[in-house]
Amino acid sequence: MEIIFDHVSKIFDNQIALEDVSFEIEQGEFVFIIGKSGAGKSTLLKLILKQEEVTSGEIRVQGQSLKEITPKEIPYLRRKIGYMSPDVGLLKDRNVYENLDLAMVAVGARKKYARREISRVLSVVGLADKAKAEVGDLSGGEYARILLARALLVRPQILIADEPTANLDSDAAWDLMLLLNEINHRGITVVVASHARELVTVMKKRVITLVLGALVSDEKNAIYDQKAVDIFEERKILHKREK
């Protein structure tokens, strides 16, 4: 298994972020993590990246328990995982190439290798002609694809995207999802946190649903349509009653 959550809970200042969450993701899967704001989606992703520590339970990534990873090993873990989030944006005072080069400097890449990899990832996301473009001149869709290109620089085995279509129009969001799907078809495990109902429905992938930090549904070929909002609330009430 690529990722295993075994009865994972996370509590911040007596507030439950995740509660007894268990699931397994196989190598090469494409999985959506869905839920309303505050459901625990971002916390779950941060735990995989070891940006946060579990309160209880265990997480394994590619067979390795994150409990056993030393601080010195964390950067090597993160080099296996590409991370894309609008919250970790590009520097506006540097062009596209310079932004991507900063990521290569961070992992100690040599200049020649960095140039080759930057050219490769820009081609993958369909923006080979944007290397010298200023960040402020990018469209919303182009900006998102550059964030994806940056995540791909480490040649990840796992790609994590936290609300990658946030603030995109429908056409740009769909283009980005098609690109993520193409990357998944190359053998990379893709985990996407999202609340974009229409996109999740059209993609028909595996969907893990979180409500108030609890995993309430894990379905393949799932549909997350308008009725899902009502189902969300019903599940939340049932969860409270069970407690």
PDB file of C-alpha atoms in Angstrom:
ATOM      1  CA  MET A   1       0.000   0.000   0.000  1.00  0.00           C
ATOM      2  CA  GLU A   2       1.141   3.528  -0.797  1.00  0.00           C
ATOM      3  CA  ILE A   3      -0.590   5.261   2.137  1.00  0.00           C
ATOM      4  CA  ILE A   4      -2.180   3.701   5.235  1.00  0.00           C
ATOM      5  CA  PHE A   5      -4.123   5.526   7.946  1.00  0.00           C
ATOM      6  CA  ASP A   6      -4.672   3.239  10.932  1.00  0.00           C
ATOM      7  CA  HIS A   7      -7.135   4.705  13.471  1.00  0.00           C
ATOM      8  CA  VAL A   8      -5.622   8.174  13.154  1.00  0.00           C
ATOM      9  CA  SER A   9      -6.839  11.021  15.356  1.00  0.00           C
ATOM     10  CA  LYS A  10      -5.583  14.595  15.539  1.00  0.00           C
ATOM     11  CA  ILE A  11      -6.612  17.078  18.222  1.00  0.00           C
ATOM     12  CA  PHE A  12      -5.718  20.781  18.334  1.00  0.00           C
ATOM     13  CA  ASP A  13      -6.324  22.548  21.662  1.00  0.00           C
ATOM     14  CA  ASN A  14      -9.098  20.117  22.609  1.00  0.00           C
ATOM     15  CA  GLN A  15     -10.706  20.519  19.167  1.00  0.00           C
ATOM     16  CA  ILE A  16     -11.056  17.347  17.096  1.00  0.00           C
ATOM     17  CA  ALA A  17      -9.564  17.749  13.622  1.00  0.00           C
ATOM     18  CA  LEU A  18      -9.584  14.029  12.753  1.00  0.00           C
ATOM     19  CA  GLU A  19     -11.202  11.225  14.703  1.00  0.00           C
ATOM     20  CA  ASP A  20     -10.298   7.534  14.343  1.00  0.00           C
ATOM     21  CA  VAL A  21      -9.720   7.723  10.576  1.00  0.00           C
ATOM     22  CA  SER A  22      -8.675   4.526   8.778  1.00  0.00           C
ATOM     23  CA  PHE A  23      -8.169   3.892   5.054  1.00  0.00           C
ATOM     24  CA  GLU A  24      -5.628   2.533   2.576  1.00  0.00           C
ATOM     25  CA  ILE A  25      -4.552   3.977  -0.774  1.00  0.00           C
ATOM     26  CA  GLU A  26      -2.888   1.726  -3.316  1.00  0.00           C
ATOM     27  CA  GLN A  27      -0.015   2.731  -5.568  1.00  0.00           C
ATOM     28  CA  GLY A  28      -1.370   4.439  -8.697  1.00  0.00           C
ATOM     29  CA  GLU A  29      -4.807   5.325  -7.297  1.00  0.00           C
ATOM     30  CA  PHE A  30      -6.551   8.664  -7.785  1.00  0.00           C
ATOM     31  CA  VAL A  31      -8.453   9.608  -4.619  1.00  0.00           C
ATOM     32  CA  PHE A  32     -10.535  12.654  -3.713  1.00  0.00           C
ATOM     33  CA  ILE A  33     -10.785  13.744  -0.086  1.00  0.00           C
ATOM     34  CA  ILE A  34     -13.980  15.772   0.198  1.00  0.00           C
ATOM     35  CA  GLY A  35     -15.789  17.649   2.942  1.00  0.00           C
ATOM     36  CA  LYS A  36     -16.905  21.083   3.982  1.00  0.00           C
ATOM     37  CA  SER A  37     -14.490  23.679   5.313  1.00  0.00           C
ATOM     38  CA  GLY A  38     -13.237  22.443   8.676  1.00  0.00           C
ATOM     39  CA  ALA A  39     -13.955  18.786   7.911  1.00  0.00           C
ATOM     40  CA  GLY A  40     -10.272  17.859   8.293  1.00  0.00           C
ATOM     41  CA  LYS A  41      -9.119  17.647   4.670  1.00  0.00           C
ATOM     42  CA  SER A  42      -6.048  19.880   4.984  1.00  0.00           C
ATOM     43  CA  THR A  43      -5.094  18.341   8.324  1.00  0.00           C
ATOM     44  CA  LEU A  44      -5.140  14.896   6.740  1.00  0.00           C
ATOM     45  CA  LEU A  45      -2.801  16.035   3.969  1.00  0.00           C
ATOM     46  CA  LYS A  46      -0.440  17.735   6.429  1.00  0.00           C
ATOM     47  CA  LEU A  47      -0.193  14.500   8.398  1.00  0.00           C
ATOM     48  CA  ILE A  48       0.897  12.621   5.264  1.00  0.00           C
ATOM     49  CA  LEU A  49       3.589  15.257   4.695  1.00  0.00           C
ATOM     50  CA  LYS A  50       4.524  15.093   8.386  1.00  0.00           C
ATOM     51  CA  GLN A  51       3.876  18.793   8.741  1.00  0.00           C
ATOM     52  CA  GLU A  52       1.744  17.780  11.720  1.00  0.00           C
ATOM     53  CA  GLU A  53       2.034  14.862  14.145  1.00  0.00           C
ATOM     54  CA  VAL A  54      -0.795  12.442  14.906  1.00  0.00           C
ATOM     55  CA  THR A  55      -2.368  12.530  18.349  1.00  0.00           C
ATOM     56  CA  SER A  56      -3.029   8.794  18.157  1.00  0.00           C
ATOM     57  CA  GLY A  57      -2.957   6.043  15.555  1.00  0.00           C
ATOM     58  CA  GLU A  58      -0.397   5.414  12.852  1.00  0.00           C
ATOM     59  CA  ILE A  59       0.322   6.539   9.286  1.00  0.00           C
ATOM     60  CA  ARG A  60       2.485   4.537   6.895  1.00  0.00           C
ATOM     61  CA  VAL A  61       3.791   5.903   3.601  1.00  0.00           C
ATOM     62  CA  GLN A  62       5.264   3.358   1.209  1.00  0.00           C
ATOM     63  CA  GLY A  63       5.591   0.890   4.060  1.00  0.00           C
ATOM     64  CA  GLN A  64       7.392   3.254   6.431  1.00  0.00           C
ATOM     65  CA  SER A  65       5.770   4.340   9.669  1.00  0.00           C
ATOM     66  CA  LEU A  66       5.866   8.119  10.021  1.00  0.00           C
ATOM     67  CA  LYS A  67       6.298   7.630  13.763  1.00  0.00           C
ATOM     68  CA  GLU A  68       9.704   6.088  13.100  1.00  0.00           C
ATOM     69  CA  ILE A  69      11.001   8.804  10.741  1.00  0.00           C
ATOM     70  CA  THR A  70      13.684  11.004  12.291  1.00  0.00           C
ATOM     71  CA  PRO A  71      13.799  14.778  11.705  1.00  0.00           C
ATOM     72  CA  LYS A  72      16.749  14.268   9.330  1.00  0.00           C
ATOM     73  CA  GLU A  73      14.692  11.840   7.228  1.00  0.00           C
ATOM     74  CA  ILE A  74      11.679  14.152   6.789  1.00  0.00           C
ATOM     75  CA  PRO A  75      13.144  16.053   3.781  1.00  0.00           C
ATOM     76  CA  TYR A  76      13.715  12.718   2.005  1.00  0.00           C
ATOM     77  CA  LEU A  77      10.108  11.695   2.694  1.00  0.00           C
ATOM     78  CA  ARG A  78       8.876  14.955   1.193  1.00  0.00           C
ATOM     79  CA  ARG A  79      10.987  14.445  -1.917  1.00  0.00           C
ATOM     80  CA  LYS A  80       8.820  11.413  -2.669  1.00  0.00           C
ATOM     81  CA  ILE A  81       5.709  13.572  -2.407  1.00  0.00           C
ATOM     82  CA  GLY A  82       4.791  16.453  -4.688  1.00  0.00           C
ATOM     83  CA  TYR A  83       2.643  19.049  -2.926  1.00  0.00           C
ATOM     84  CA  MET A  84       0.443  21.581  -4.681  1.00  0.00           C
ATOM     85  CA  SER A  85      -1.632  24.227  -2.912  1.00  0.00           C
ATOM     86  CA  PRO A  86      -2.772  27.759  -3.807  1.00  0.00           C
ATOM     87  CA  ASP A  87      -1.800  28.680  -0.243  1.00  0.00           C
ATOM     88  CA  VAL A  88       1.861  28.053  -1.121  1.00  0.00           C
ATOM     89  CA  GLY A  89       2.076  30.469  -4.007  1.00  0.00           C
ATOM     90  CA  LEU A  90       4.711  31.843  -6.350  1.00  0.00           C
ATOM     91  CA  LEU A  91       6.952  34.804  -5.603  1.00  0.00           C
ATOM     92  CA  LYS A  92       5.694  37.781  -7.569  1.00  0.00           C
ATOM     93  CA  ASP A  93       9.110  39.422  -7.853  1.00  0.00           C
ATOM     94  CA  ARG A  94      10.516  36.438  -9.801  1.00  0.00           C
ATOM     95  CA  ASN A  95       9.539  34.977 -13.135  1.00  0.00           C
ATOM     96  CA  VAL A  96       8.293  31.431 -13.673  1.00  0.00           C
ATOM     97  CA  TYR A  97      11.738  29.926 -14.253  1.00  0.00           C
ATOM     98  CA  GLU A  98      13.192  31.655 -11.194  1.00  0.00           C
ATOM     99  CA  ASN A  99      10.346  30.392  -9.012  1.00  0.00           C
ATOM    100  CA  LEU A 100      10.884  26.827 -10.168  1.00  0.00           C
ATOM    101  CA  ASP A 101      14.642  27.169  -9.818  1.00  0.00           C
ATOM    102  CA  LEU A 102      14.199  28.103  -6.146  1.00  0.00           C
ATOM    103  CA  ALA A 103      12.553  24.722  -5.608  1.00  0.00           C
ATOM    104  CA  MET A 104      15.521  22.997  -7.243  1.00  0.00           C
ATOM    105  CA  VAL A 105      17.972  24.959  -5.089  1.00  0.00           C
ATOM    106  CA  ALA A 106      16.051  23.815  -2.015  1.00  0.00           C
ATOM    107  CA  VAL A 107      16.766  20.154  -2.845  1.00  0.00           C
ATOM    108  CA  GLY A 108      20.395  20.810  -3.742  1.00  0.00           C
ATOM    109  CA  ALA A 109      20.048  20.207  -7.485  1.00  0.00           C
ATOM    110  CA  ARG A 110      22.884  21.181  -9.795  1.00  0.00           C
ATOM    111  CA  LYS A 111      22.234  23.948 -12.330  1.00  0.00           C
ATOM    112  CA  LYS A 112      22.349  21.744 -15.423  1.00  0.00           C
ATOM    113  CA  TYR A 113      19.982  19.194 -13.897  1.00  0.00           C
ATOM    114  CA  ALA A 114      17.691  21.983 -12.687  1.00  0.00           C
ATOM    115  CA  ARG A 115      17.453  23.496 -16.170  1.00  0.00           C
ATOM    116  CA  ARG A 116      16.567  20.129 -17.668  1.00  0.00           C
ATOM    117  CA  GLU A 117      13.939  19.355 -15.023  1.00  0.00           C
ATOM    118  CA  ILE A 118      12.328  22.786 -15.230  1.00  0.00           C
ATOM    119  CA  SER A 119      12.032  22.397 -18.989  1.00  0.00           C
ATOM    120  CA  ARG A 120      10.540  18.925 -18.500  1.00  0.00           C
ATOM    121  CA  VAL A 121       7.833  19.920 -16.026  1.00  0.00           C
ATOM    122  CA  LEU A 122       6.826  23.005 -18.012  1.00  0.00           C
ATOM    123  CA  SER A 123       6.316  20.741 -21.014  1.00  0.00           C
ATOM    124  CA  VAL A 124       4.277  18.291 -18.916  1.00  0.00           C
ATOM    125  CA  VAL A 125       1.841  21.035 -17.891  1.00  0.00           C
ATOM    126  CA  GLY A 126       1.714  22.517 -21.387  1.00  0.00           C
ATOM    127  CA  LEU A 127       3.519  25.779 -20.589  1.00  0.00           C
ATOM    128  CA  ALA A 128       6.934  25.304 -22.171  1.00  0.00           C
ATOM    129  CA  ASP A 129       6.748  28.856 -23.550  1.00  0.00           C
ATOM    130  CA  LYS A 130       6.135  30.477 -20.151  1.00  0.00           C
ATOM    131  CA  ALA A 131       9.555  30.033 -18.518  1.00  0.00           C
ATOM    132  CA  LYS A 132      10.382  33.737 -18.684  1.00  0.00           C
ATOM    133  CA  ALA A 133       6.832  34.960 -18.005  1.00  0.00           C
ATOM    134  CA  GLU A 134       6.239  37.236 -15.040  1.00  0.00           C
ATOM    135  CA  VAL A 135       4.000  35.726 -12.369  1.00  0.00           C
ATOM    136  CA  GLY A 136       1.639  38.700 -12.531  1.00  0.00           C
ATOM    137  CA  ASP A 137       1.044  38.099 -16.241  1.00  0.00           C
ATOM    138  CA  LEU A 138      -0.197  34.524 -15.794  1.00  0.00           C
ATOM    139  CA  SER A 139      -3.872  33.667 -16.052  1.00  0.00           C
ATOM    140  CA  GLY A 140      -5.463  31.809 -13.146  1.00  0.00           C
ATOM    141  CA  GLY A 141      -5.244  28.513 -15.002  1.00  0.00           C
ATOM    142  CA  GLU A 142      -1.612  29.074 -15.959  1.00  0.00           C
ATOM    143  CA  TYR A 143      -0.738  29.985 -12.383  1.00  0.00           C
ATOM    144  CA  ALA A 144      -2.296  26.728 -11.128  1.00  0.00           C
ATOM    145  CA  ARG A 145      -0.404  24.700 -13.711  1.00  0.00           C
ATOM    146  CA  ILE A 146       2.886  26.313 -12.673  1.00  0.00           C
ATOM    147  CA  LEU A 147       2.131  25.282  -9.082  1.00  0.00           C
ATOM    148  CA  LEU A 148       1.604  21.759 -10.406  1.00  0.00           C
ATOM    149  CA  ALA A 149       4.862  21.944 -12.366  1.00  0.00           C
ATOM    150  CA  ARG A 150       6.685  22.903  -9.169  1.00  0.00           C
ATOM    151  CA  ALA A 151       5.192  19.893  -7.376  1.00  0.00           C
ATOM    152  CA  LEU A 152       6.401  17.620 -10.184  1.00  0.00           C
ATOM    153  CA  LEU A 153      10.012  18.815 -10.002  1.00  0.00           C
ATOM    154  CA  VAL A 154      10.904  16.206  -7.367  1.00  0.00           C
ATOM    155  CA  ARG A 155       9.655  13.413  -9.688  1.00  0.00           C
ATOM    156  CA  PRO A 156       7.192  12.374  -6.968  1.00  0.00           C
ATOM    157  CA  GLN A 157       5.706   8.944  -6.509  1.00  0.00           C
ATOM    158  CA  ILE A 158       2.759  10.586  -4.712  1.00  0.00           C
ATOM    159  CA  LEU A 159       1.140  13.889  -5.696  1.00  0.00           C
ATOM    160  CA  ILE A 160      -0.958  15.730  -3.110  1.00  0.00           C
ATOM    161  CA  ALA A 161      -3.132  18.650  -4.195  1.00  0.00           C
ATOM    162  CA  ASP A 162      -4.978  20.760  -1.622  1.00  0.00           C
ATOM    163  CA  GLU A 163      -7.956  22.537  -3.262  1.00  0.00           C
ATOM    164  CA  PRO A 164      -6.060  22.856  -6.581  1.00  0.00           C
ATOM    165  CA  THR A 165      -9.019  24.385  -8.437  1.00  0.00           C
ATOM    166  CA  ALA A 166      -9.745  27.077  -5.854  1.00  0.00           C
ATOM    167  CA  ASN A 167     -10.433  30.444  -7.529  1.00  0.00           C
ATOM    168  CA  LEU A 168     -10.367  28.951 -11.047  1.00  0.00           C
ATOM    169  CA  ASP A 169     -13.173  29.343 -13.568  1.00  0.00           C
ATOM    170  CA  SER A 170     -14.890  26.160 -14.720  1.00  0.00           C
ATOM    171  CA  ASP A 171     -12.839  25.766 -17.909  1.00  0.00           C
ATOM    172  CA  ALA A 172      -9.482  26.215 -16.158  1.00  0.00           C
ATOM    173  CA  ALA A 173     -10.553  23.897 -13.334  1.00  0.00           C
ATOM    174  CA  TRP A 174     -11.550  21.189 -15.789  1.00  0.00           C
ATOM    175  CA  ASP A 175      -8.271  21.547 -17.717  1.00  0.00           C
ATOM    176  CA  LEU A 176      -6.333  21.138 -14.464  1.00  0.00           C
ATOM    177  CA  MET A 177      -8.298  18.026 -13.497  1.00  0.00           C
ATOM    178  CA  LEU A 178      -7.629  16.471 -16.904  1.00  0.00           C
ATOM    179  CA  LEU A 179      -3.939  17.179 -16.385  1.00  0.00           C
ATOM    180  CA  LEU A 180      -3.987  15.560 -12.927  1.00  0.00           C
ATOM    181  CA  ASN A 181      -5.723  12.563 -14.477  1.00  0.00           C
ATOM    182  CA  GLU A 182      -3.035  12.321 -17.150  1.00  0.00           C
ATOM    183  CA  ILE A 183      -0.313  12.460 -14.499  1.00  0.00           C
ATOM    184  CA  ASN A 184      -2.098   9.700 -12.588  1.00  0.00           C
ATOM    185  CA  HIS A 185      -2.092   7.567 -15.745  1.00  0.00           C
ATOM    186  CA  ARG A 186       1.714   7.811 -15.700  1.00  0.00           C
ATOM    187  CA  GLY A 187       1.672   5.783 -12.481  1.00  0.00           C
ATOM    188  CA  ILE A 188       1.753   8.561  -9.890  1.00  0.00           C
ATOM    189  CA  THR A 189      -0.598   8.216  -6.928  1.00  0.00           C
ATOM    190  CA  VAL A 190      -2.812  11.319  -6.781  1.00  0.00           C
ATOM    191  CA  VAL A 191      -4.643  12.544  -3.657  1.00  0.00           C
ATOM    192  CA  VAL A 192      -6.807  15.647  -4.100  1.00  0.00           C
ATOM    193  CA  ALA A 193      -8.637  17.536  -1.344  1.00  0.00           C
ATOM    194  CA  SER A 194     -11.570  19.334  -2.898  1.00  0.00           C
ATOM    195  CA  HIS A 195     -15.099  20.620  -2.432  1.00  0.00           C
ATOM    196  CA  ALA A 196     -15.708  21.145  -6.172  1.00  0.00           C
ATOM    197  CA  ARG A 197     -18.836  19.002  -6.443  1.00  0.00           C
ATOM    198  CA  GLU A 198     -19.237  19.074 -10.221  1.00  0.00           C
ATOM    199  CA  LEU A 199     -15.611  18.127 -10.909  1.00  0.00           C
ATOM    200  CA  VAL A 200     -15.663  15.267  -8.419  1.00  0.00           C
ATOM    201  CA  THR A 201     -18.848  13.951 -10.002  1.00  0.00           C
ATOM    202  CA  VAL A 202     -17.500  14.066 -13.558  1.00  0.00           C
ATOM    203  CA  MET A 203     -14.164  12.481 -12.633  1.00  0.00           C
ATOM    204  CA  LYS A 204     -15.843   9.417 -11.052  1.00  0.00           C
ATOM    205  CA  LYS A 205     -12.863   8.451  -8.918  1.00  0.00           C
ATOM    206  CA  ARG A 206     -12.635   7.032  -5.422  1.00  0.00           C
ATOM    207  CA  VAL A 207     -14.032   9.548  -2.929  1.00  0.00           C
ATOM    208  CA  ILE A 208     -13.339   9.651   0.812  1.00  0.00           C
ATOM    209  CA  THR A 209     -15.801  11.907   2.638  1.00  0.00           C
ATOM    210  CA  LEU A 210     -14.972  13.618   5.923  1.00  0.00           C
ATOM    211  CA  VAL A 211     -17.537  15.184   8.266  1.00  0.00           C
ATOM    212  CA  LEU A 212     -16.346  16.910  11.435  1.00  0.00           C
ATOM    213  CA  GLY A 213     -13.070  14.993  11.211  1.00  0.00           C
ATOM    214  CA  ALA A 214     -14.734  11.589  10.878  1.00  0.00           C
ATOM    215  CA  LEU A 215     -14.556   9.401   7.784  1.00  0.00           C
ATOM    216  CA  VAL A 216     -18.204   8.791   6.885  1.00  0.00           C
ATOM    217  CA  SER A 217     -17.914   7.378   3.371  1.00  0.00           C
ATOM    218  CA  ASP A 218     -15.319   5.719   1.128  1.00  0.00           C
ATOM    219  CA  GLU A 219     -16.713   4.990  -2.321  1.00  0.00           C
ATOM    220  CA  LYS A 220     -15.307   4.184  -5.754  1.00  0.00           C
ATOM    221  CA  ASN A 221     -16.741   5.802  -8.893  1.00  0.00           C
ATOM    222  CA  ALA A 222     -18.544   8.145  -6.524  1.00  0.00           C
ATOM    223  CA  ILE A 223     -20.939  10.913  -7.457  1.00  0.00           C
ATOM    224  CA  TYR A 224     -20.868  14.070  -5.367  1.00  0.00           C
ATOM    225  CA  ASP A 225     -23.817  16.005  -6.762  1.00  0.00           C
ATOM    226  CA  GLN A 226     -26.109  18.676  -5.357  1.00  0.00           C
ATOM    227  CA  LYS A 227     -27.932  16.102  -3.241  1.00  0.00           C
ATOM    228  CA  ALA A 228     -24.648  15.364  -1.525  1.00  0.00           C
ATOM    229  CA  VAL A 229     -25.038  18.584   0.459  1.00  0.00           C
ATOM    230  CA  ASP A 230     -28.166  17.182   2.112  1.00  0.00           C
ATOM    231  CA  ILE A 231     -26.538  13.783   2.588  1.00  0.00           C
ATOM    232  CA  PHE A 232     -23.615  15.599   4.193  1.00  0.00           C
ATOM    233  CA  GLU A 233     -25.895  17.126   6.791  1.00  0.00           C
ATOM    234  CA  GLU A 234     -27.701  13.842   7.423  1.00  0.00           C
ATOM    235  CA  ARG A 235     -24.444  12.062   8.005  1.00  0.00           C
ATOM    236  CA  LYS A 236     -23.285  14.809  10.348  1.00  0.00           C
ATOM    237  CA  ILE A 237     -26.449  14.457  12.449  1.00  0.00           C
ATOM    238  CA  LEU A 238     -26.112  10.675  12.525  1.00  0.00           C
ATOM    239  CA  HIS A 239     -22.519  11.041  13.590  1.00  0.00           C
ATOM    240  CA  LYS A 240     -23.507  13.330  16.479  1.00  0.00           C
ATOM    241  CA  ARG A 241     -26.240  10.938  17.586  1.00  0.00           C
ATOM    242  CA  GLU A 242     -23.846   8.011  17.580  1.00  0.00           C
ATOM    243  CA  LYS A 243     -21.565   9.975  19.908  1.00  0.00           C
TER     244      LYS A 243
END
